[in-house]
mmCIF file of C-alpha atoms in Angstrom:
data_model
loop_
_atom_site.group_PDB
_atom_site.id
_atom_site.type_symbol
_atom_site.label_atom_id
_atom_site.label_comp_id
_atom_site.label_asym_id
_atom_site.label_seq_id
_atom_site.Cartn_x
_atom_site.Cartn_y
_atom_site.Cartn_z
ATOM 1 C CA UNK A 1 -126.830 217.573 -41.767
ATOM 2 C CA UNK A 2 -129.792 215.361 -42.409
ATOM 3 C CA UNK A 3 -128.890 211.975 -43.890
ATOM 4 C CA UNK A 4 -132.444 211.299 -44.998
ATOM 5 C CA UNK A 5 -132.229 214.009 -47.634
ATOM 6 C CA UNK A 6 -129.622 212.473 -49.822
ATOM 7 C CA UNK A 7 -129.022 209.106 -48.247
ATOM 8 C CA UNK A 8 -126.528 207.618 -45.822
ATOM 9 C CA UNK A 9 -123.965 207.186 -48.596
ATOM 10 C CA UNK A 10 -123.729 210.925 -49.192
ATOM 11 C CA UNK A 11 -123.442 211.579 -45.452
ATOM 12 C CA UNK A 12 -120.603 209.047 -45.175
ATOM 13 C CA UNK A 13 -118.753 210.569 -48.130
ATOM 14 C CA UNK A 14 -119.063 214.053 -46.628
ATOM 15 C CA UNK A 15 -117.761 212.797 -43.308
ATOM 16 C CA UNK A 16 -114.769 211.121 -44.970
ATOM 17 C CA UNK A 17 -113.980 214.247 -46.990
ATOM 18 C CA UNK A 18 -114.280 216.538 -43.966
ATOM 19 C CA UNK A 19 -112.019 214.361 -41.819
ATOM 20 C CA UNK A 20 -109.464 214.114 -44.622
ATOM 21 C CA UNK A 21 -109.454 217.900 -45.040
ATOM 22 C CA UNK A 22 -109.023 218.487 -41.301
ATOM 23 C CA UNK A 23 -106.253 215.884 -41.098
ATOM 24 C CA UNK A 24 -104.504 217.343 -44.153
ATOM 25 C CA UNK A 25 -104.590 220.923 -42.878
ATOM 26 C CA UNK A 26 -103.320 219.913 -39.436
ATOM 27 C CA UNK A 27 -100.518 217.856 -40.986
ATOM 28 C CA UNK A 28 -99.472 220.705 -43.282
ATOM 29 C CA UNK A 29 -99.361 223.097 -40.315
ATOM 30 C CA UNK A 30 -97.192 220.672 -38.339
ATOM 31 C CA UNK A 31 -94.909 220.266 -41.351
ATOM 32 C CA UNK A 32 -94.458 224.008 -41.772
ATOM 33 C CA UNK A 33 -93.690 224.398 -38.067
ATOM 34 C CA UNK A 34 -91.070 221.628 -38.281
ATOM 35 C CA UNK A 35 -89.442 223.292 -41.278
ATOM 36 C CA UNK A 36 -89.478 226.667 -39.555
ATOM 37 C CA UNK A 37 -87.877 225.070 -36.486
ATOM 38 C CA UNK A 38 -85.184 223.653 -38.778
ATOM 39 C CA UNK A 39 -84.420 227.113 -40.198
ATOM 40 C CA UNK A 40 -84.386 228.735 -36.754
ATOM 41 C CA UNK A 41 -82.062 226.042 -35.380
ATOM 42 C CA UNK A 42 -79.603 226.465 -38.244
ATOM 43 C CA UNK A 43 -79.669 230.235 -37.919
ATOM 44 C CA UNK A 44 -78.940 230.071 -34.177
ATOM 45 C CA UNK A 45 -75.843 227.889 -34.558
ATOM 46 C CA UNK A 46 -72.606 228.007 -36.506
ATOM 47 C CA UNK A 47 -73.728 225.082 -38.650
ATOM 48 C CA UNK A 48 -72.984 225.972 -42.285
ATOM 49 C CA UNK A 49 -75.188 223.250 -43.777
ATOM 50 C CA UNK A 50 -78.007 224.148 -46.128
ATOM 51 C CA UNK A 51 -81.521 223.681 -44.794
ATOM 52 C CA UNK A 52 -82.252 220.844 -47.232
ATOM 53 C CA UNK A 53 -79.434 218.792 -45.704
ATOM 54 C CA UNK A 54 -81.164 218.507 -42.323
ATOM 55 C CA UNK A 55 -83.428 215.654 -41.272
ATOM 56 C CA UNK A 56 -86.011 217.944 -39.693
ATOM 57 C CA UNK A 57 -86.544 219.859 -42.930
ATOM 58 C CA UNK A 58 -87.047 216.641 -44.893
ATOM 59 C CA UNK A 59 -89.432 215.358 -42.226
ATOM 60 C CA UNK A 60 -91.464 218.525 -42.657
ATOM 61 C CA UNK A 61 -91.387 218.114 -46.446
ATOM 62 C CA UNK A 62 -92.718 214.544 -46.197
ATOM 63 C CA UNK A 63 -95.495 215.646 -43.847
ATOM 64 C CA UNK A 64 -96.376 218.440 -46.284
ATOM 65 C CA UNK A 65 -96.743 215.963 -49.150
ATOM 66 C CA UNK A 66 -98.938 213.680 -47.038
ATOM 67 C CA UNK A 67 -101.105 216.597 -45.886
ATOM 68 C CA UNK A 68 -101.585 217.942 -49.404
ATOM 69 C CA UNK A 69 -102.443 214.449 -50.622
ATOM 70 C CA UNK A 70 -105.130 214.215 -47.941
ATOM 71 C CA UNK A 71 -106.481 217.641 -48.933
ATOM 72 C CA UNK A 72 -106.514 216.635 -52.593
ATOM 73 C CA UNK A 73 -108.407 213.429 -51.861
ATOM 74 C CA UNK A 74 -110.956 215.228 -49.663
ATOM 75 C CA UNK A 75 -112.274 217.128 -52.701
ATOM 76 C CA UNK A 76 -113.439 213.827 -54.219
ATOM 77 C CA UNK A 77 -115.754 213.120 -51.259
ATOM 78 C CA UNK A 78 -116.940 216.391 -49.695
ATOM 79 C CA UNK A 79 -118.454 219.473 -51.395
ATOM 80 C CA UNK A 80 -116.283 222.514 -52.076
ATOM 81 C CA UNK A 81 -118.384 224.493 -49.603
ATOM 82 C CA UNK A 82 -117.159 222.214 -46.808
ATOM 83 C CA UNK A 83 -113.538 221.730 -47.834
ATOM 84 C CA UNK A 84 -112.626 225.347 -48.669
ATOM 85 C CA UNK A 85 -113.487 226.967 -45.289
ATOM 86 C CA UNK A 86 -111.556 224.223 -43.482
ATOM 87 C CA UNK A 87 -108.346 226.063 -44.350
ATOM 88 C CA UNK A 88 -109.061 227.935 -41.108
ATOM 89 C CA UNK A 89 -107.935 224.762 -39.324
ATOM 90 C CA UNK A 90 -104.456 225.263 -40.784
ATOM 91 C CA UNK A 91 -104.322 228.862 -39.503
ATOM 92 C CA UNK A 92 -105.542 227.758 -36.073
ATOM 93 C CA UNK A 93 -103.042 224.901 -35.814
ATOM 94 C CA UNK A 94 -100.121 227.050 -36.988
ATOM 95 C CA UNK A 95 -100.940 229.688 -34.400
ATOM 96 C CA UNK A 96 -101.135 227.156 -31.564
ATOM 97 C CA UNK A 97 -97.879 225.457 -32.585
ATOM 98 C CA UNK A 98 -96.142 228.801 -32.903
ATOM 99 C CA UNK A 99 -97.473 229.847 -29.510
ATOM 100 C CA UNK A 100 -96.248 226.627 -27.875
ATOM 101 C CA UNK A 101 -92.879 226.084 -29.529
ATOM 102 C CA UNK A 102 -91.657 228.979 -31.661
ATOM 103 C CA UNK A 103 -92.507 232.157 -29.800
ATOM 104 C CA UNK A 104 -90.696 233.851 -26.956
ATOM 105 C CA UNK A 105 -92.099 233.605 -23.472
ATOM 106 C CA UNK A 106 -93.669 236.747 -22.084
ATOM 107 C CA UNK A 107 -94.378 237.978 -18.590
ATOM 108 C CA UNK A 108 -97.688 236.970 -16.959
ATOM 109 C CA UNK A 109 -98.955 240.558 -16.940
ATOM 110 C CA UNK A 110 -98.368 240.859 -20.695
ATOM 111 C CA UNK A 111 -99.787 237.432 -21.508
ATOM 112 C CA UNK A 112 -103.460 238.441 -21.621
ATOM 113 C CA UNK A 113 -102.643 241.669 -23.448
ATOM 114 C CA UNK A 114 -100.866 239.916 -26.296
ATOM 115 C CA UNK A 115 -102.931 236.741 -26.613
ATOM 116 C CA UNK A 116 -106.514 237.607 -25.684
ATOM 117 C CA UNK A 117 -107.358 238.216 -29.353
ATOM 118 C CA UNK A 118 -105.736 234.920 -30.294
ATOM 119 C CA UNK A 119 -107.853 232.998 -27.783
ATOM 120 C CA UNK A 120 -110.976 234.784 -29.014
ATOM 121 C CA UNK A 121 -109.974 233.826 -32.538
ATOM 122 C CA UNK A 122 -109.553 230.189 -31.481
ATOM 123 C CA UNK A 123 -113.056 230.105 -30.024
ATOM 124 C CA UNK A 124 -114.641 231.743 -33.075
ATOM 125 C CA UNK A 125 -112.782 229.446 -35.479
ATOM 126 C CA UNK A 126 -113.748 226.265 -33.637
ATOM 127 C CA UNK A 127 -117.376 227.387 -33.268
ATOM 128 C CA UNK A 128 -117.607 228.500 -36.880
ATOM 129 C CA UNK A 129 -116.113 225.228 -38.110
ATOM 130 C CA UNK A 130 -118.697 223.268 -36.147
ATOM 131 C CA UNK A 131 -121.527 225.365 -37.590
ATOM 132 C CA UNK A 132 -120.620 225.202 -41.267
ATOM 133 C CA UNK A 133 -119.735 221.508 -41.098
ATOM 134 C CA UNK A 134 -123.014 220.690 -39.337
ATOM 135 C CA UNK A 135 -125.249 222.808 -41.563
ATOM 136 C CA UNK A 136 -123.227 222.633 -44.774
ATOM 137 C CA UNK A 137 -124.466 221.042 -48.017
ATOM 138 C CA UNK A 138 -124.917 217.299 -47.919
ATOM 139 C CA UNK A 139 -125.230 216.753 -51.670
ATOM 140 C CA UNK A 140 -122.642 214.608 -53.368
ATOM 141 C CA UNK A 141 -122.418 212.975 -56.765
ATOM 142 C CA UNK A 142 -119.938 210.661 -58.396
ATOM 143 C CA UNK A 143 -117.832 212.870 -60.634
ATOM 144 C CA UNK A 144 -117.808 210.836 -63.805
ATOM 145 C CA UNK A 145 -116.537 212.403 -67.006
ATOM 146 C CA UNK A 146 -120.073 212.651 -68.420
ATOM 147 C CA UNK A 147 -121.321 214.505 -65.323
ATOM 148 C CA UNK A 148 -118.422 216.968 -65.428
ATOM 149 C CA UNK A 149 -119.050 217.749 -69.112
ATOM 150 C CA UNK A 150 -122.754 218.228 -68.369
ATOM 151 C CA UNK A 151 -121.908 220.745 -65.633
ATOM 152 C CA UNK A 152 -119.342 222.513 -67.802
ATOM 153 C CA UNK A 153 -121.651 223.222 -70.759
ATOM 154 C CA UNK A 154 -124.505 224.538 -68.602
ATOM 155 C CA UNK A 155 -125.345 228.211 -69.065
ATOM 156 C CA UNK A 156 -124.825 229.152 -65.347
ATOM 157 C CA UNK A 157 -121.261 227.829 -65.474
ATOM 158 C CA UNK A 158 -120.511 229.494 -68.811
ATOM 159 C CA UNK A 159 -121.870 232.812 -67.514
ATOM 160 C CA UNK A 160 -119.869 232.457 -64.301
ATOM 161 C CA UNK A 161 -116.645 231.720 -66.210
ATOM 162 C CA UNK A 162 -117.270 234.647 -68.565
ATOM 163 C CA UNK A 163 -117.710 237.048 -65.651
ATOM 164 C CA UNK A 164 -114.574 235.641 -64.033
ATOM 165 C CA UNK A 165 -112.521 236.154 -67.198
ATOM 166 C CA UNK A 166 -113.748 239.740 -67.626
ATOM 167 C CA UNK A 167 -113.089 240.584 -63.965
ATOM 168 C CA UNK A 168 -109.664 238.961 -64.088
ATOM 169 C CA UNK A 169 -108.653 240.910 -67.203
ATOM 170 C CA UNK A 170 -109.779 244.209 -65.687
ATOM 171 C CA UNK A 171 -107.901 243.583 -62.440
ATOM 172 C CA UNK A 172 -104.824 242.459 -64.348
ATOM 173 C CA UNK A 173 -104.938 245.661 -66.430
ATOM 174 C CA UNK A 174 -105.033 247.874 -63.335
ATOM 175 C CA UNK A 175 -102.319 245.810 -61.651
ATOM 176 C CA UNK A 176 -99.889 245.738 -64.586
ATOM 177 C CA UNK A 177 -100.618 248.945 -66.504
ATOM 178 C CA UNK A 178 -101.765 251.267 -63.724
ATOM 179 C CA UNK A 179 -99.395 249.888 -61.053
ATOM 180 C CA UNK A 180 -102.300 249.336 -58.654
ATOM 181 C CA UNK A 181 -100.369 247.192 -56.164
ATOM 182 C CA UNK A 182 -103.142 247.147 -53.585
ATOM 183 C CA UNK A 183 -103.402 243.988 -51.534
ATOM 184 C CA UNK A 184 -107.093 243.545 -52.400
ATOM 185 C CA UNK A 185 -106.434 243.666 -56.151
ATOM 186 C CA UNK A 186 -103.616 241.121 -56.011
ATOM 187 C CA UNK A 187 -105.532 238.765 -53.745
ATOM 188 C CA UNK A 188 -108.634 239.080 -55.912
ATOM 189 C CA UNK A 189 -106.509 237.799 -58.787
ATOM 190 C CA UNK A 190 -105.381 234.944 -56.547
ATOM 191 C CA UNK A 191 -108.963 234.157 -55.511
ATOM 192 C CA UNK A 192 -110.250 234.173 -59.106
ATOM 193 C CA UNK A 193 -107.542 231.730 -60.107
ATOM 194 C CA UNK A 194 -108.224 229.779 -56.926
ATOM 195 C CA UNK A 195 -111.861 229.245 -57.848
ATOM 196 C CA UNK A 196 -110.737 227.646 -61.120
ATOM 197 C CA UNK A 197 -108.201 225.590 -59.197
ATOM 198 C CA UNK A 198 -110.731 224.123 -56.748
ATOM 199 C CA UNK A 199 -113.199 223.323 -59.542
ATOM 200 C CA UNK A 200 -110.553 221.421 -61.499
ATOM 201 C CA UNK A 201 -109.048 219.812 -58.393
ATOM 202 C CA UNK A 202 -112.444 218.401 -57.427
ATOM 203 C CA UNK A 203 -112.976 217.065 -60.961
ATOM 204 C CA UNK A 204 -109.515 215.507 -61.240
ATOM 205 C CA UNK A 205 -109.648 214.060 -57.727
ATOM 206 C CA UNK A 206 -113.117 212.610 -58.290
ATOM 207 C CA UNK A 207 -112.117 210.942 -61.568
ATOM 208 C CA UNK A 208 -108.953 209.535 -60.011
ATOM 209 C CA UNK A 209 -110.918 208.042 -57.110
ATOM 210 C CA UNK A 210 -113.383 206.439 -59.533
ATOM 211 C CA UNK A 211 -110.471 205.048 -61.541
ATOM 212 C CA UNK A 212 -108.952 203.513 -58.417
ATOM 213 C CA UNK A 213 -112.345 201.993 -57.581
ATOM 214 C CA UNK A 214 -112.422 200.305 -61.010
ATOM 215 C CA UNK A 215 -114.239 202.736 -63.327
ATOM 216 C CA UNK A 216 -111.663 204.093 -65.798
ATOM 217 C CA UNK A 217 -111.968 207.861 -66.276
ATOM 218 C CA UNK A 218 -108.447 208.851 -67.329
ATOM 219 C CA UNK A 219 -108.954 208.192 -71.036
ATOM 220 C CA UNK A 220 -111.622 210.904 -71.389
ATOM 221 C CA UNK A 221 -110.499 214.239 -72.924
ATOM 222 C CA UNK A 222 -112.168 216.160 -70.091
ATOM 223 C CA UNK A 223 -109.680 214.674 -67.637
ATOM 224 C CA UNK A 224 -106.746 216.087 -69.613
ATOM 225 C CA UNK A 225 -108.452 219.475 -69.923
ATOM 226 C CA UNK A 226 -109.161 219.646 -66.196
ATOM 227 C CA UNK A 227 -105.664 218.484 -65.280
ATOM 228 C CA UNK A 228 -103.968 221.115 -67.472
ATOM 229 C CA UNK A 229 -106.239 223.873 -66.126
ATOM 230 C CA UNK A 230 -105.537 222.728 -62.567
ATOM 231 C CA UNK A 231 -101.752 222.888 -62.982
ATOM 232 C CA UNK A 232 -101.779 226.191 -64.888
ATOM 233 C CA UNK A 233 -104.129 227.979 -62.472
ATOM 234 C CA UNK A 234 -102.176 226.719 -59.446
ATOM 235 C CA UNK A 235 -98.867 227.982 -60.903
ATOM 236 C CA UNK A 236 -100.203 231.464 -61.701
ATOM 237 C CA UNK A 237 -101.975 231.589 -58.353
ATOM 238 C CA UNK A 238 -98.682 230.897 -56.576
ATOM 239 C CA UNK A 239 -96.922 233.604 -58.606
ATOM 240 C CA UNK A 240 -99.451 236.295 -57.720
ATOM 241 C CA UNK A 241 -99.415 235.207 -54.090
ATOM 242 C CA UNK A 242 -95.620 235.467 -53.931
ATOM 243 C CA UNK A 243 -95.831 238.983 -55.383
ATOM 244 C CA UNK A 244 -98.336 239.916 -52.692
ATOM 245 C CA UNK A 245 -96.023 238.595 -49.989
ATOM 246 C CA UNK A 246 -93.171 240.760 -51.274
ATOM 247 C CA UNK A 247 -95.297 243.908 -51.252
ATOM 248 C CA UNK A 248 -97.479 243.554 -48.157
ATOM 249 C CA UNK A 249 -97.472 242.173 -44.624
ATOM 250 C CA UNK A 250 -97.878 238.402 -44.399
ATOM 251 C CA UNK A 251 -100.449 238.572 -41.582
ATOM 252 C CA UNK A 252 -102.722 240.817 -43.618
ATOM 253 C CA UNK A 253 -102.322 238.552 -46.638
ATOM 254 C CA UNK A 254 -103.200 235.447 -44.610
ATOM 255 C CA UNK A 255 -106.531 236.830 -43.402
ATOM 256 C CA UNK A 256 -107.619 238.616 -46.603
ATOM 257 C CA UNK A 257 -106.601 235.705 -48.815
ATOM 258 C CA UNK A 258 -108.543 233.249 -46.663
ATOM 259 C CA UNK A 259 -111.704 235.369 -46.845
ATOM 260 C CA UNK A 260 -111.572 235.984 -50.596
ATOM 261 C CA UNK A 261 -110.504 232.460 -51.557
ATOM 262 C CA UNK A 262 -113.203 230.880 -49.393
ATOM 263 C CA UNK A 263 -115.936 233.123 -50.813
ATOM 264 C CA UNK A 264 -114.987 232.380 -54.419
ATOM 265 C CA UNK A 265 -114.603 228.654 -53.728
ATOM 266 C CA UNK A 266 -118.055 228.437 -52.112
ATOM 267 C CA UNK A 267 -119.633 230.344 -55.021
ATOM 268 C CA UNK A 268 -117.820 228.114 -57.514
ATOM 269 C CA UNK A 269 -119.145 225.001 -55.794
ATOM 270 C CA UNK A 270 -122.677 226.403 -55.746
ATOM 271 C CA UNK A 271 -122.613 227.346 -59.450
ATOM 272 C CA UNK A 272 -120.568 224.531 -60.981
ATOM 273 C CA UNK A 273 -121.553 221.548 -58.811
ATOM 274 C CA UNK A 274 -124.971 222.838 -57.621
ATOM 275 C CA UNK A 275 -124.091 222.050 -54.006
ATOM 276 C CA UNK A 276 -126.854 224.166 -52.393
ATOM 277 C CA UNK A 277 -129.761 223.106 -54.613
ATOM 278 C CA UNK A 278 -131.273 220.716 -52.053
ATOM 279 C CA UNK A 279 -130.668 222.876 -48.976
ATOM 280 C CA UNK A 280 -133.290 224.943 -47.166
ATOM 281 C CA UNK A 281 -132.897 228.566 -46.121
ATOM 282 C CA UNK A 282 -132.205 227.784 -42.450
ATOM 283 C CA UNK A 283 -129.292 225.481 -43.262
ATOM 284 C CA UNK A 284 -127.829 228.016 -45.688
ATOM 285 C CA UNK A 285 -128.084 230.837 -43.125
ATOM 286 C CA UNK A 286 -126.418 228.743 -40.403
ATOM 287 C CA UNK A 287 -123.696 227.734 -42.874
ATOM 288 C CA UNK A 288 -123.034 231.391 -43.738
ATOM 289 C CA UNK A 289 -122.959 232.277 -40.033
ATOM 290 C CA UNK A 290 -120.351 229.596 -39.379
ATOM 291 C CA UNK A 291 -118.192 230.835 -42.251
ATOM 292 C CA UNK A 292 -118.426 234.423 -40.943
ATOM 293 C CA UNK A 293 -117.303 233.220 -37.507
ATOM 294 C CA UNK A 294 -114.302 231.573 -39.149
ATOM 295 C CA UNK A 295 -113.508 234.800 -40.995
ATOM 296 C CA UNK A 296 -113.494 236.732 -37.719
ATOM 297 C CA UNK A 297 -111.471 234.017 -35.990
ATOM 298 C CA UNK A 298 -108.769 234.010 -38.667
ATOM 299 C CA UNK A 299 -108.660 237.819 -38.589
ATOM 300 C CA UNK A 300 -108.108 237.883 -34.808
ATOM 301 C CA UNK A 301 -105.492 235.111 -34.973
ATOM 302 C CA UNK A 302 -103.443 236.769 -37.700
ATOM 303 C CA UNK A 303 -103.805 240.237 -36.165
ATOM 304 C CA UNK A 304 -101.655 239.223 -33.175
ATOM 305 C CA UNK A 305 -98.766 237.939 -35.256
ATOM 306 C CA UNK A 306 -95.530 239.835 -34.942
ATOM 307 C CA UNK A 307 -94.874 241.936 -37.988
ATOM 308 C CA UNK A 308 -91.550 241.461 -39.694
ATOM 309 C CA UNK A 309 -89.015 244.192 -38.989
ATOM 310 C CA UNK A 310 -86.334 245.285 -41.368
ATOM 311 C CA UNK A 311 -82.766 244.540 -40.269
ATOM 312 C CA UNK A 312 -80.812 247.431 -38.775
ATOM 313 C CA UNK A 313 -77.132 247.070 -37.871
ATOM 314 C CA UNK A 314 -76.528 248.074 -34.287
ATOM 315 C CA UNK A 315 -73.393 249.227 -32.474
ATOM 316 C CA UNK A 316 -72.620 248.989 -28.765
ATOM 317 C CA UNK A 317 -69.715 250.268 -26.704
ATOM 318 C CA UNK A 318 -67.307 248.047 -24.806
ATOM 319 C CA UNK A 319 -67.686 249.254 -21.206
ATOM 320 C CA UNK A 320 -64.058 248.463 -20.310
ATOM 321 C CA UNK A 321 -62.106 249.840 -23.266
ATOM 322 C CA UNK A 322 -64.593 252.242 -24.844
ATOM 323 C CA UNK A 323 -64.256 250.478 -28.203
ATOM 324 C CA UNK A 324 -67.309 250.437 -30.505
ATOM 325 C CA UNK A 325 -68.307 246.902 -31.551
ATOM 326 C CA UNK A 326 -70.635 245.657 -34.267
ATOM 327 C CA UNK A 327 -72.494 242.566 -33.104
ATOM 328 C CA UNK A 328 -72.450 239.823 -35.705
ATOM 329 C CA UNK A 329 -74.808 236.899 -35.039
ATOM 330 C CA UNK A 330 -74.542 235.275 -38.454
ATOM 331 C CA UNK A 331 -77.959 234.551 -39.922
ATOM 332 C CA UNK A 332 -79.856 235.451 -36.767
ATOM 333 C CA UNK A 333 -82.166 238.409 -37.122
ATOM 334 C CA UNK A 334 -81.556 241.363 -34.859
ATOM 335 C CA UNK A 335 -83.310 240.865 -31.490
ATOM 336 C CA UNK A 336 -86.554 242.643 -30.872
ATOM 337 C CA UNK A 337 -86.247 245.927 -29.094
ATOM 338 C CA UNK A 338 -88.655 247.894 -26.986
ATOM 339 C CA UNK A 339 -89.478 251.442 -27.955
ATOM 340 C CA UNK A 340 -87.379 253.420 -30.364
ATOM 341 C CA UNK A 341 -83.926 252.216 -31.243
ATOM 342 C CA UNK A 342 -80.859 254.443 -30.946
ATOM 343 C CA UNK A 343 -77.438 253.641 -32.300
ATOM 344 C CA UNK A 344 -74.630 253.377 -29.791
ATOM 345 C CA UNK A 345 -76.998 252.501 -26.939
ATOM 346 C CA UNK A 346 -75.395 250.813 -23.975
ATOM 347 C CA UNK A 347 -77.221 247.493 -23.885
ATOM 348 C CA UNK A 348 -76.394 244.184 -22.293
ATOM 349 C CA UNK A 349 -75.569 241.606 -24.958
ATOM 350 C CA UNK A 350 -74.421 238.629 -22.929
ATOM 351 C CA UNK A 351 -73.632 235.604 -24.990
ATOM 352 C CA UNK A 352 -73.197 237.554 -28.224
ATOM 353 C CA UNK A 353 -69.823 237.319 -29.914
ATOM 354 C CA UNK A 354 -68.751 240.835 -30.870
ATOM 355 C CA UNK A 355 -66.828 241.614 -34.032
ATOM 356 C CA UNK A 356 -64.485 244.428 -32.915
ATOM 357 C CA UNK A 357 -63.939 247.291 -35.310
ATOM 358 C CA UNK A 358 -60.327 248.470 -35.219
ATOM 359 C CA UNK A 359 -60.265 252.029 -33.918
ATOM 360 C CA UNK A 360 -57.027 253.921 -33.204
ATOM 361 C CA UNK A 361 -56.920 254.632 -29.485
ATOM 362 C CA UNK A 362 -54.108 257.209 -29.664
ATOM 363 C CA UNK A 363 -55.387 260.459 -31.059
ATOM 364 C CA UNK A 364 -53.096 263.362 -32.021
ATOM 365 C CA UNK A 365 -53.217 266.224 -29.499
ATOM 366 C CA UNK A 366 -55.514 269.030 -30.416
ATOM 367 C CA UNK A 367 -54.163 272.543 -29.736
ATOM 368 C CA UNK A 368 -56.819 275.109 -29.159
ATOM 369 C CA UNK A 369 -55.958 278.582 -30.320
ATOM 370 C CA UNK A 370 -57.188 281.542 -28.321
ATOM 371 C CA UNK A 371 -57.905 284.925 -29.895
ATOM 372 C CA UNK A 372 -54.953 286.519 -28.021
ATOM 373 C CA UNK A 373 -52.430 284.018 -29.422
ATOM 374 C CA UNK A 374 -53.814 284.543 -32.921
ATOM 375 C CA UNK A 375 -53.274 288.329 -32.625
ATOM 376 C CA UNK A 376 -49.733 287.755 -31.353
ATOM 377 C CA UNK A 377 -48.861 285.619 -34.326
ATOM 378 C CA UNK A 378 -50.214 288.294 -36.660
ATOM 379 C CA UNK A 379 -48.114 291.033 -34.945
ATOM 380 C CA UNK A 380 -44.946 288.928 -35.313
ATOM 381 C CA UNK A 381 -45.631 288.478 -38.997
ATOM 382 C CA UNK A 382 -46.010 292.251 -39.411
ATOM 383 C CA UNK A 383 -42.684 292.937 -37.623
#
C-alpha cells in the first residue's frame, strides 16, 4: 500500500481497521472454543446444569460480544475489500485452537497423514492474508450521510441492487418451489444477503464513529434506513445459514460460504464505495492472488475436519456373565470407531458405566424331536 496515493490519514485508518478486524476474528474464535469446551466438559460429567449456568460459557459469550464489536468498528475505518477476506483469520484460529485443545491425540505415524493439509492451509492463509492486506485498496472516505446518499442513488449501485434482487428471487423460487436444496443455492442466498449486510454495516458503523467524534449523523433518515436493512438482512442471512447447516456438512458450508460471501462483499465494496477506483492493475492482481490463496487455505483447513457421525446405540457382552449391556454415557457422543461397526462386538470399554439389560439366564429346556420318535407317536395314535 502506497501512502502517497491517498495520504497518511487513509493509510492509518486502513491499518486501524485491519488490526481491529484481525483482533475481532481471533477473539471470536477463542470465544467459540471456550464455549465448546464448556459443552464438552458438561457432557463428560454427571453435572446436570445447563450450559448457560457455567462461568466458562459466559466468558465465551463476553469475548464473542467484544470480538463482534471490534469487527463492527473495523468497517468504519478499512474498506470492505480488506475486512471481508479477514474472516479467514477466524477459520485459521479456530483450527489451531481445536488442534491444540479440543482434538484427540493421534499416533506420530498418523500425524502427518491427518494434518499435512491443515498445515498447508495455514501457510496459504497466512501468505494470502499478507498479500491482500499489502496490495489491497487504500482509499477511504468519511461516511457522512450525504456521501452515503450520493453513493446510493448512483446508477452503478442501483443496477447492482436490481441484479441482486432478481437473482435472489430466482434462487428463492428454485429453493422453495422446486425444492432445490443444493448447498450452492442456499449459500448464494446467504451471500446475496451478506453483501447487503456489509454495505449497511459499513454505513452504520461509519456514521456512529463520526457521531462519537462530534459530528451528529444519527438524525438523518438514511441512518434509520441503513440500520433497518442491516438488522433485517442479518436475520434472514442467519436463517438461511441455519437451514444449510441442517441439510449439509458443516465443513463444506464453512469453506463454500467463506468463498461466496467474500466475493460478494468485495464486489459490493467496489461498486457501492468505489474502493478500487484509484488502484492500478498490478495491485488489483496481487490482491486477487492473495484472496485466492486464502480460499485455498480455508478449503484445506476445513477439509480435514472430522465429519459428524450419526449416533448409533451399541451393545457389548459382559465377558464374565455373558449378559448383553447397553453403554449409557449420558450426553457424550458415541466414541469414534475404526472401520465398519458391528453390533455385539467384544470391545474394551474401561471406565464406561454399563446399564445392564435384564435378561433371563434360565432358559426352558428344548427337546429336539427326531423323525423316528415322530413316527412312533403317530403309530400309537393309530392304535
